mmCIF file of C-alpha atoms in Angstrom:
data_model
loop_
_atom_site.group_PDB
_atom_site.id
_atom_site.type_symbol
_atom_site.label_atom_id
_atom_site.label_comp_id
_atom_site.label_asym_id
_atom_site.label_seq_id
_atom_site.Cartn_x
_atom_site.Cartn_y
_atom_site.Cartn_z
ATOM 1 C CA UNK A 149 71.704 175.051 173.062
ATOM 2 C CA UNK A 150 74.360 174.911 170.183
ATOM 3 C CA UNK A 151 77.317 172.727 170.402
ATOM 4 C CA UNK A 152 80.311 173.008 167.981
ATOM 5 C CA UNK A 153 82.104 170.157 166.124
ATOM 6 C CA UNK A 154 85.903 170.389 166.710
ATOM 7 C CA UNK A 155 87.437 168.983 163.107
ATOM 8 C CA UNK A 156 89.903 166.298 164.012
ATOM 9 C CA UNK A 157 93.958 167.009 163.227
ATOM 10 C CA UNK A 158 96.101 166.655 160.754
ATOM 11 C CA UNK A 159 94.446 166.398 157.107
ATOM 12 C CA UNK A 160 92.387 163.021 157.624
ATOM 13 C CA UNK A 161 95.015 160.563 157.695
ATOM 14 C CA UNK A 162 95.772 157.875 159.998
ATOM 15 C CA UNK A 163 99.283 159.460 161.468
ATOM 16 C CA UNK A 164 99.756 161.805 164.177
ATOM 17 C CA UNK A 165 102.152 164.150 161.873
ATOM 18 C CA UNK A 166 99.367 163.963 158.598
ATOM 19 C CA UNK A 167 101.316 161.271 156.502
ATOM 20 C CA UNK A 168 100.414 158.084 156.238
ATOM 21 C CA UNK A 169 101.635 155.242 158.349
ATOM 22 C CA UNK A 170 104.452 153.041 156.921
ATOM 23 C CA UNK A 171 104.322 149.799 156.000
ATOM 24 C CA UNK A 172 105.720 147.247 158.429
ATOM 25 C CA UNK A 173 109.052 145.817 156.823
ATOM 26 C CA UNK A 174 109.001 142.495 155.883
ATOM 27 C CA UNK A 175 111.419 139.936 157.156
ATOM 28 C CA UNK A 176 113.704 138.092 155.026
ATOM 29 C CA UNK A 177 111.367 135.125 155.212
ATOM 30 C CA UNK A 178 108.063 136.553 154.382
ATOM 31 C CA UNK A 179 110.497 137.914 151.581
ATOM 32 C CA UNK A 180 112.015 134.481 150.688
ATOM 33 C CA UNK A 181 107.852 132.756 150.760
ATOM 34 C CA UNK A 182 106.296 135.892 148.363
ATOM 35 C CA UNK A 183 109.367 135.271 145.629
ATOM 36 C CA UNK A 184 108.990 131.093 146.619
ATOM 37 C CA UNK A 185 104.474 132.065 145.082
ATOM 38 C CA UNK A 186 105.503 134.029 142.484
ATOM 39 C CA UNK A 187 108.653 132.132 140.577
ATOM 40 C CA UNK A 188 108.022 128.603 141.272
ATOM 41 C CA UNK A 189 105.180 128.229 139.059
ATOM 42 C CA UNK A 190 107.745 129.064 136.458
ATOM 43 C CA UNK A 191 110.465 126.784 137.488
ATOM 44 C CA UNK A 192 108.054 124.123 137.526
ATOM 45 C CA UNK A 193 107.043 124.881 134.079
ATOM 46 C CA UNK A 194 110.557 125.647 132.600
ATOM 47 C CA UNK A 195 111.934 122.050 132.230
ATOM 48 C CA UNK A 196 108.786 121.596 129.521
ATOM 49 C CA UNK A 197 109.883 124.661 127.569
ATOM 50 C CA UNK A 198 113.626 123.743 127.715
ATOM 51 C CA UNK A 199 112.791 120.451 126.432
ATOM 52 C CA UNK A 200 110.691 121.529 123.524
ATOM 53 C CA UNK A 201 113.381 124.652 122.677
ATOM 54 C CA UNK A 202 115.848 121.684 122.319
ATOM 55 C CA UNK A 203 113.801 119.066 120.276
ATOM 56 C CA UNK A 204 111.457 121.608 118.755
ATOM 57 C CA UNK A 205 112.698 125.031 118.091
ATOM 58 C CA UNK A 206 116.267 124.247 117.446
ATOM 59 C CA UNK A 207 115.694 121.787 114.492
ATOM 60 C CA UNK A 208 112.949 123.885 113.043
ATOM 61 C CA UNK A 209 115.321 126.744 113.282
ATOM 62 C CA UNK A 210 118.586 124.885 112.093
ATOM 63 C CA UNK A 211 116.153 123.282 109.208
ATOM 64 C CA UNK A 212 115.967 126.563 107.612
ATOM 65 C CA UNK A 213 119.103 127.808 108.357
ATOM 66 C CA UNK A 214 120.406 124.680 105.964
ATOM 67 C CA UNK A 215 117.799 125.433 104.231
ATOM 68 C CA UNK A 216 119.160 128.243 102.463
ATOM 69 C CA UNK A 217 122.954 126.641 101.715
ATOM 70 C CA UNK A 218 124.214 124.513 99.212
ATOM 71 C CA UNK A 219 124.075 121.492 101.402
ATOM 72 C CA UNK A 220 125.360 118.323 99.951
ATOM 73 C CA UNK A 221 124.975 115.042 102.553
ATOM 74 C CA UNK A 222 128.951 113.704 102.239
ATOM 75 C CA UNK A 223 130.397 117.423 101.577
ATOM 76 C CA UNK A 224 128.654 119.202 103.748
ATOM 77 C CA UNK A 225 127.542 122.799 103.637
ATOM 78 C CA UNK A 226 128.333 124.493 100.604
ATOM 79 C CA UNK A 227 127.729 128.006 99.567
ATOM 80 C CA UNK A 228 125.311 130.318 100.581
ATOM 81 C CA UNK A 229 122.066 130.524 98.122
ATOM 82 C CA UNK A 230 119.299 132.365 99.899
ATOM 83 C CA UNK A 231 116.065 131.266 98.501
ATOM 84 C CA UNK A 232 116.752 129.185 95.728
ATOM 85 C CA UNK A 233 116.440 125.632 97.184
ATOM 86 C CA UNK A 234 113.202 126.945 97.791
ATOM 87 C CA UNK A 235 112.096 128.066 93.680
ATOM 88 C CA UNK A 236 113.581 124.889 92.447
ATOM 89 C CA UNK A 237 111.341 122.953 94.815
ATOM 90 C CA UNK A 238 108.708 125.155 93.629
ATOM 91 C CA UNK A 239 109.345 124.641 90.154
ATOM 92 C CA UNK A 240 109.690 120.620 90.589
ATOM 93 C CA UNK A 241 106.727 119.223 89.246
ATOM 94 C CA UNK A 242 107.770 115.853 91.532
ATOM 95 C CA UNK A 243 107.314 118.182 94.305
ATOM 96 C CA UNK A 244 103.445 119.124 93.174
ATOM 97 C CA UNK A 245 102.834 115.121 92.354
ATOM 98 C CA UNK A 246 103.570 114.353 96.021
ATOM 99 C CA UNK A 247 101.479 117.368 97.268
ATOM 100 C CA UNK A 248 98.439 115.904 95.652
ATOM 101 C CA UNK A 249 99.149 112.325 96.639
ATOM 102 C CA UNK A 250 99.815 113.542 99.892
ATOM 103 C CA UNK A 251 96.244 115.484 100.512
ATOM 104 C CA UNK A 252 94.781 112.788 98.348
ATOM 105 C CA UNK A 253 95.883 109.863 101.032
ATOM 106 C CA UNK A 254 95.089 112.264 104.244
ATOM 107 C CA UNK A 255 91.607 112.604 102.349
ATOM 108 C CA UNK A 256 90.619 109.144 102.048
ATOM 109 C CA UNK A 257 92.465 108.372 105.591
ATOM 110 C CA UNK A 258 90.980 111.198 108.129
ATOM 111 C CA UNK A 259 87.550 111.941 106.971
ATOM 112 C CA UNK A 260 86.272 108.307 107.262
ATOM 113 C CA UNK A 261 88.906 107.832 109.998
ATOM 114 C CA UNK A 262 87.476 110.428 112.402
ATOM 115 C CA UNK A 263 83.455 109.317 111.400
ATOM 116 C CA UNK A 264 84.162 105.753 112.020
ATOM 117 C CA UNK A 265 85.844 106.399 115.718
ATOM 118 C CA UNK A 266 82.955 108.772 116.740
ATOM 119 C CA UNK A 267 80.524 106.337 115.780
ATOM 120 C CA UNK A 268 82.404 103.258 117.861
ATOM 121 C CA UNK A 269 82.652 105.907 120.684
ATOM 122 C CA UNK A 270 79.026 106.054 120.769
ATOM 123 C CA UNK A 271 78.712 103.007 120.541
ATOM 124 C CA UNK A 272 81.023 102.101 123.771
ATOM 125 C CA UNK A 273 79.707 104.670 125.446
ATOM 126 C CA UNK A 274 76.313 102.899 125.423
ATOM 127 C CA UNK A 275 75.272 100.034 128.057
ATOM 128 C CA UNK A 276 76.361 97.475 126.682
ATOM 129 C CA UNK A 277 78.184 94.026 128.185
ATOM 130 C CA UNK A 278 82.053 93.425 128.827
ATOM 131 C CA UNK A 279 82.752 96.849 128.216
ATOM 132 C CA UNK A 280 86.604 96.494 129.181
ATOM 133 C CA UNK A 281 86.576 93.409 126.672
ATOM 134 C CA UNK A 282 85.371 95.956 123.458
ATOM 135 C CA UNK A 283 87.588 99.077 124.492
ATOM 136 C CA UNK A 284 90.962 97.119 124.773
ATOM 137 C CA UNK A 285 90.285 95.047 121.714
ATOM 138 C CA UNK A 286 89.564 98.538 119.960
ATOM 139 C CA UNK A 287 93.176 99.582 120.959
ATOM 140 C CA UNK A 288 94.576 96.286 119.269
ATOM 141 C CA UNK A 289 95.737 97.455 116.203
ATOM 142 C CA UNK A 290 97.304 100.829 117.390
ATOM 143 C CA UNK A 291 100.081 98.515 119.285
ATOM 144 C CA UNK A 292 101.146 96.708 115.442
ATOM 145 C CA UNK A 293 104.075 98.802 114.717
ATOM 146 C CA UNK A 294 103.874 100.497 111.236
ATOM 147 C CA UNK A 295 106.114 98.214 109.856
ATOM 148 C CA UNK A 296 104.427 94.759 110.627
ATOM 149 C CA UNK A 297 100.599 96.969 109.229
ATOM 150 C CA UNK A 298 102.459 97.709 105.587
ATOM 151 C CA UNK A 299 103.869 94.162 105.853
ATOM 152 C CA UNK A 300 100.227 93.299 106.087
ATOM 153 C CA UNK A 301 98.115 95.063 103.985
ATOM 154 C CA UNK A 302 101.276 95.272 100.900
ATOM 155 C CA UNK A 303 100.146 91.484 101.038
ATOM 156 C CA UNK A 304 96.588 91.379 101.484
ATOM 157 C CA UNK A 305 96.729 94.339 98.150
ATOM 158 C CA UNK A 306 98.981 92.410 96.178
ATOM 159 C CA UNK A 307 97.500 92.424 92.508
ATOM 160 C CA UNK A 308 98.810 88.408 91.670
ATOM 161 C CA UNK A 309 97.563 86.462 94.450
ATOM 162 C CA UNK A 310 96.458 89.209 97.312
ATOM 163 C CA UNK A 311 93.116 88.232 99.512
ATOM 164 C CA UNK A 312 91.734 91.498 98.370
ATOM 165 C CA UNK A 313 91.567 90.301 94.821
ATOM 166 C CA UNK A 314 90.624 87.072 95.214
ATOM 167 C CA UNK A 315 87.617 88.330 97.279
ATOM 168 C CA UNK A 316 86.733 90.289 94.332
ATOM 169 C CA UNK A 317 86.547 87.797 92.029
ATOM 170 C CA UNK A 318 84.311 85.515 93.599
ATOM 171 C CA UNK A 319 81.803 88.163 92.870
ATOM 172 C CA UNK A 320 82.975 88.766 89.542
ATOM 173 C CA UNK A 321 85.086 91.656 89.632
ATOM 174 C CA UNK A 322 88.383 91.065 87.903
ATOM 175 C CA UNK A 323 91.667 91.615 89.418
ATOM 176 C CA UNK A 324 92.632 95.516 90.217
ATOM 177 C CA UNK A 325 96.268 97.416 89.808
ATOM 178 C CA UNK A 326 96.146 97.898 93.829
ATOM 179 C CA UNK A 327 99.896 99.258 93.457
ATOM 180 C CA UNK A 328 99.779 100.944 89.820
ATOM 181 C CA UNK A 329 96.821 102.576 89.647
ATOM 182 C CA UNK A 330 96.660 106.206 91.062
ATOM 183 C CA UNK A 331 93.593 106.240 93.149
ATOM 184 C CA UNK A 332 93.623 102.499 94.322
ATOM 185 C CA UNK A 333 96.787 102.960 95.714
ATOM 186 C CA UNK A 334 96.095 105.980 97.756
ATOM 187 C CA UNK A 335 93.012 103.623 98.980
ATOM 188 C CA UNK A 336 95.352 100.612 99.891
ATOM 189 C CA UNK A 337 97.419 103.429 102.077
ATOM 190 C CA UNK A 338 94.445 105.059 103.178
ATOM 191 C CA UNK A 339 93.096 101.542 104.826
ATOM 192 C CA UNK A 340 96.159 101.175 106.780
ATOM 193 C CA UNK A 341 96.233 104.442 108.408
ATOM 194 C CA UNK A 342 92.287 103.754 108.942
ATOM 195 C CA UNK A 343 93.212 100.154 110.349
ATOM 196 C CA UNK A 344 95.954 101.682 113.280
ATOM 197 C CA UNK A 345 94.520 105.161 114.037
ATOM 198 C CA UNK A 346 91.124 104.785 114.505
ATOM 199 C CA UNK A 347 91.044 102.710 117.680
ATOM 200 C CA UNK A 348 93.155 105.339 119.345
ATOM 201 C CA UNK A 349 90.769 108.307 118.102
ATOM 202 C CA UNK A 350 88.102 106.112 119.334
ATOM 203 C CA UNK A 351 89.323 105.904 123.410
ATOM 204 C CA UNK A 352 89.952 109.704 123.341
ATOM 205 C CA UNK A 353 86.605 110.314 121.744
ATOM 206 C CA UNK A 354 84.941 108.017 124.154
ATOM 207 C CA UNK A 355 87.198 109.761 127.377
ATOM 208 C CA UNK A 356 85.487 112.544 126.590
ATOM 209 C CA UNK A 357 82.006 111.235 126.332
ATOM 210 C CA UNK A 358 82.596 109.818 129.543
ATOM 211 C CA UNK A 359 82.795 113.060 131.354
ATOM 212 C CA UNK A 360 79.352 114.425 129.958
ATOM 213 C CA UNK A 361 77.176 114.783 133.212
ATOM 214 C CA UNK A 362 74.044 111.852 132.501
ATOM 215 C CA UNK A 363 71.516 114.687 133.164
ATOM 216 C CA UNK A 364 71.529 116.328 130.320
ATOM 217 C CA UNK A 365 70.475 113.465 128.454
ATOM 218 C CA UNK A 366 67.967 112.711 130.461
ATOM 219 C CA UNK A 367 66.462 116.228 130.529
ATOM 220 C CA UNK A 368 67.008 115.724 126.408
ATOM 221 C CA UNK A 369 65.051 112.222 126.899
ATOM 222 C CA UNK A 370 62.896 114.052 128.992
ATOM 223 C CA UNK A 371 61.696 117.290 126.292
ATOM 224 C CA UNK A 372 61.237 114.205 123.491
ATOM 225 C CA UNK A 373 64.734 114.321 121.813
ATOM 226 C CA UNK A 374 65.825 110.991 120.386
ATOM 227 C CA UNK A 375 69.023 109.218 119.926
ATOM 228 C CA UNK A 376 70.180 111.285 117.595
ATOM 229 C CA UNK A 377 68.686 114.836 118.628
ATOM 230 C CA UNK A 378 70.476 113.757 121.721
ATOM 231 C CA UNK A 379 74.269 112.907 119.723
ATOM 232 C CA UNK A 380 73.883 115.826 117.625
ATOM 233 C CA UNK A 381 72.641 118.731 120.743
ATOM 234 C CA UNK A 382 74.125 117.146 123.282
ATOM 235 C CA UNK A 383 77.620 114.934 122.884
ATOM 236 C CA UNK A 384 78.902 116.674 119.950
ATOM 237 C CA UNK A 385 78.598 120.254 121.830
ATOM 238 C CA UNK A 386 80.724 118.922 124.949
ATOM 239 C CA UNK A 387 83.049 117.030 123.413
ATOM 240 C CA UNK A 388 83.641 120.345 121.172
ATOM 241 C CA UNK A 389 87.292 120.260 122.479
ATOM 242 C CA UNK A 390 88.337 117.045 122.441
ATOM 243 C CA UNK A 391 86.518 117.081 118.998
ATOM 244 C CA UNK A 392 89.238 119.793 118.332
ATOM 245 C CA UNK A 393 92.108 118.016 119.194
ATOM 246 C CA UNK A 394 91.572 115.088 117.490
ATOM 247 C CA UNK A 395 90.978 116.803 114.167
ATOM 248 C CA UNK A 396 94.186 119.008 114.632
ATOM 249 C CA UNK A 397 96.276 115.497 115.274
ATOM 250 C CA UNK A 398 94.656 113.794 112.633
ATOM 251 C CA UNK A 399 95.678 116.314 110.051
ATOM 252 C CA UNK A 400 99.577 116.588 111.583
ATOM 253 C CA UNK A 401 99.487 112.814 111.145
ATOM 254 C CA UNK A 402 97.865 112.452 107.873
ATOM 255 C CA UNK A 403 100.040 115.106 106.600
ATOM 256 C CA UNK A 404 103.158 113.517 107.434
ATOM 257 C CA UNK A 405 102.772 109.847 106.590
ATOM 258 C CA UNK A 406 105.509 108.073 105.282
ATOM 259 C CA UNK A 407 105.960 104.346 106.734
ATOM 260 C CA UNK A 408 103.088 103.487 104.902
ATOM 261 C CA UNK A 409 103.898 104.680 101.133
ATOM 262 C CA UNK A 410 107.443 103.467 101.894
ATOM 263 C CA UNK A 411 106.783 100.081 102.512
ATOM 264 C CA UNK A 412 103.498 99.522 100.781
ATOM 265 C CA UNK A 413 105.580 98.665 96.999
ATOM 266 C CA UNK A 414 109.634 98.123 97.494
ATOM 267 C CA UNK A 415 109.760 96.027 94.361
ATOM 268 C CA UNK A 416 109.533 99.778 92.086
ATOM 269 C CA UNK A 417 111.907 102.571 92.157
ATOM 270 C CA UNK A 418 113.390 101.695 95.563
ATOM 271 C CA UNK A 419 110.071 102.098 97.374
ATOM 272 C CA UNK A 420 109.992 105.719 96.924
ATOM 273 C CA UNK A 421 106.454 105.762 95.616
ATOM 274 C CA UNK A 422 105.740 103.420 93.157
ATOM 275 C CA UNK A 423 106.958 103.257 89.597
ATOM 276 C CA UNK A 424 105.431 105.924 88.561
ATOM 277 C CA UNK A 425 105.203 108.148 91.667
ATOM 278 C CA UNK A 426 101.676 107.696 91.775
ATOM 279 C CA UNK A 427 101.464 107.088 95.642
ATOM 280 C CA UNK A 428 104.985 109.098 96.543
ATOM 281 C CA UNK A 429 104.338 111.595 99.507
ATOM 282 C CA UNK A 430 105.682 114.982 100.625
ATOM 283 C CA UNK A 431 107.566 113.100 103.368
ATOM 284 C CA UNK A 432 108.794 110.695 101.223
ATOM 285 C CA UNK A 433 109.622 112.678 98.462
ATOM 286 C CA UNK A 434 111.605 114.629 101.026
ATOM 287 C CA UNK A 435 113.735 111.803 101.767
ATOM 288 C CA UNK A 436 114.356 110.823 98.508
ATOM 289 C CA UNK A 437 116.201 114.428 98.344
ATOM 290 C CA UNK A 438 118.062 113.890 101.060
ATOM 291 C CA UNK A 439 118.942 110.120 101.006
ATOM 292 C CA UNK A 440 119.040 109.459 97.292
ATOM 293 C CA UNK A 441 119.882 112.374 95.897
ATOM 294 C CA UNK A 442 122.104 113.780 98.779
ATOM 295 C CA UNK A 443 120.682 116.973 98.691
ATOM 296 C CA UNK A 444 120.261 118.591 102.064
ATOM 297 C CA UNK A 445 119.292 122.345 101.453
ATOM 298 C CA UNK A 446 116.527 120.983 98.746
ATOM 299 C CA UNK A 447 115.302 118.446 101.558
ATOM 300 C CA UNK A 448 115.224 121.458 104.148
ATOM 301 C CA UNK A 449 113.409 123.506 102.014
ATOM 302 C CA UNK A 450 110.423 120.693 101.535
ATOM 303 C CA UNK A 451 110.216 120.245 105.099
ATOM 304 C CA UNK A 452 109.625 123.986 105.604
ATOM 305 C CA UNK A 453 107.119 124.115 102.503
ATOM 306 C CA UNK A 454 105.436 121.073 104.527
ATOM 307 C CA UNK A 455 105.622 122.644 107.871
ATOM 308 C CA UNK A 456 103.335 125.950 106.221
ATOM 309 C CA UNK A 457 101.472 123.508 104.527
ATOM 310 C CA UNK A 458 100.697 121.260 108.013
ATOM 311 C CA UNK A 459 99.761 124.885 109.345
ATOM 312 C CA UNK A 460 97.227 125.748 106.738
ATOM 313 C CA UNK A 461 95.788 122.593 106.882
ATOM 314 C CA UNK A 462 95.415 122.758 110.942
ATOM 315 C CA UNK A 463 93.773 126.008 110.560
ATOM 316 C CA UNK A 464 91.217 125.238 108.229
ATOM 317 C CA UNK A 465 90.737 122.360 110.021
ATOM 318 C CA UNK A 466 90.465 124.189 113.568
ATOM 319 C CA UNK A 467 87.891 126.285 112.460
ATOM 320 C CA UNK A 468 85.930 124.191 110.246
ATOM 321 C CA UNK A 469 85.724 121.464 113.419
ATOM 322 C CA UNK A 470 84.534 124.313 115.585
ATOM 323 C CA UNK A 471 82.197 125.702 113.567
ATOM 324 C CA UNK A 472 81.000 122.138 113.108
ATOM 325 C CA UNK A 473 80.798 121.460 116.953
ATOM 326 C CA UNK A 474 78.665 124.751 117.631
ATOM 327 C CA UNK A 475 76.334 125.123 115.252
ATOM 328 C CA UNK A 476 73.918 123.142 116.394
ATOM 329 C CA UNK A 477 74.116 124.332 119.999
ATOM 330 C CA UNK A 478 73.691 127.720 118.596
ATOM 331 C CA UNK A 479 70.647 126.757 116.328
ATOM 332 C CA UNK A 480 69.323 125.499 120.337
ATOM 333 C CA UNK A 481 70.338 128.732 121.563
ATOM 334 C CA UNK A 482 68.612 130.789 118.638
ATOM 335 C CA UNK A 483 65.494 128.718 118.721
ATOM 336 C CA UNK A 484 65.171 128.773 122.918
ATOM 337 C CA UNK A 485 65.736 132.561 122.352
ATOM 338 C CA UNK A 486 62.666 132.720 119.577
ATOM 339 C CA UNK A 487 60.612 130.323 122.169
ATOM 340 C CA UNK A 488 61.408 133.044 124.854
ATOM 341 C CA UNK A 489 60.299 136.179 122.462
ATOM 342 C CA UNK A 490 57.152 134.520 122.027
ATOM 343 C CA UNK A 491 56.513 133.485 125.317
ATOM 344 C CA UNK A 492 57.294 136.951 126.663
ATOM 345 C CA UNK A 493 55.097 138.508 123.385
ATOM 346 C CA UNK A 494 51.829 136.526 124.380
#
């Protein structure tokens, strides 16, 4: 006995006249709740972007606009003169002098800066006894404004009669040029910046550490790894962006200083560097421009050279800091991959 199949009708779809069914319409309030999911994010969003197109972008962008004008501070804005502000900066050897003092200082500042606050974040993040006690006195210094620290240290450097000196000499050494000579300046500067900053590196380092889950030390503790097998493979690696951050700020900070060269030696030149310029900064040569000499469009055009040079700086810094952060976890990864080959080999 044969039976036949009867094909269904139509050509497979779902309606009786072969075209698919329509969507049901949506009412004006499942209308009003998909465009409530889909644009609010953005409204909640745009008051940050606003804010940061008003304080950010606009004085970037009217920085170079002036920038590229004769701009005198009393007259105003003079004629148009393209690039030039920009070769005569180039061409100012002042300019180059505060370029040098300027990485010289964030040198001698960030490196040790950044070292000593992971160290003291360690440290804190160890069991040790009134831990409230040792993280809010690290924050101590960061709440001394900038002025009161140059205040400070100007004295404690001063070459007649400063406690620095004297401290020298009762082991012999004989009195140093704290505020003439080239490189001990940039070290006076240097020790203020170290001074405020590195309590404040230390709390975000140590936020971070925080948040590493306890096991993986243990398992570390566990396979043989010491203290510092277990800093290098373990803490460094997950603190790899807060690692990042820090560096970036650092180097925006260190790039820009200015309170401190400004008030470290008022008795030369106006405090615009020392005598000789020997501690004068990009910042501070940039407001010598526009303060002392009046000169807007030259100003403008250092803060722009600054900006690419902030930018350059953050870069090499970003990927120098990450390579730093993951090479040892790859080295883990490369070796646990060789350990595997074997294993699978025998």
């Amino acid at each position: 006995m044969t039976s036949t199949l009867t094909p269904p009708t139509g050509t497979g779809s779902d309606g009786d006249d072969g075209r698919p069914p329509r969507a049901s319409r949506l009412t004006w309030r499942q209308r009003i709740s998909i465009f409530d999911v889909k644009a609010s994010p953005y409204a909640y969003v745009a008051p940050f972007f606003l804010l940061f197109g008003l304080v950010g972008l606009f004085p970037l962008a009217y920085t170079f606009w002036v920038s590229l004008f004769d701009w005198d501070l009393l007259k105003g804005q003079g004629d148009f003169v393209g690039m030039e502000n920009f070769w005569a900066i180039l061409n100012d050897r002042f300019f180059w002098n505060s370029i040098r003092n300027t990485i010289s200082i964030f040198l001698l500042s960030a490196i040790p800066q950044l070292a000593m606050a992971l160290l003291l974040a360690y440290l804190l993040d160890q069991g040790l006894r009134a831990k409230t006690f040792w993280r809010m006195s690290i924050l101590l210094p960061y709440v001394v404004t900038p002025v009161a620290v140059a205040i400070i240290f100007s004295s404690v450097f001063n070459e007649a009669d400063g406690l620095v000196n004297n401290l020298l000499n009762l082991v012999g050494i004989p009195d140093q040029q704290w505020k003439h000579d080239t490189f001990l300046s940039h070290i006076a500067i240097a020790s203020m910046v170290n001074w405020r900053w590195t309590g404040y590196n230390t709390l975000i380092l140590l936020a971070a550490m925080q948040a590493v889950p306890r096991d993986l030390y243990e398992s570390a503790a566990i396979d043989g790894a010491g203290a510092a097998r277990r800093f290098f493979s373990v803490t460094i690696p997950s603190i790899r962006p807060t690692l990042i951050f820090v560096v970036i700020t650092a180097t925006i900070g260190g790039l820009q200083i200015f309170t401190e060269p400004r008030l470290f030696d008022v008795s030369n030149a106006g405090g615009i560097g020392g005598a000789d310029r020997q501690f004068q900064t990009t910042v501070l040569f940039m407001w010598e421009l526009a303060f002392f000499r009046r000169d807007f469009g030259e100003a403008s055009a250092v803060a722009w050279l600054l900006f690419l040079l902030i930018v350059a700086f953050g870069l090499v810094n970003f990927l120098l800091s990450r390579r730093v952060a993951t090479g040892d976890a790859r080295g883990g990864r490369r070796a646990a991959r060789r350990a595997a080959r074997k294993g699978a080999d025998a």
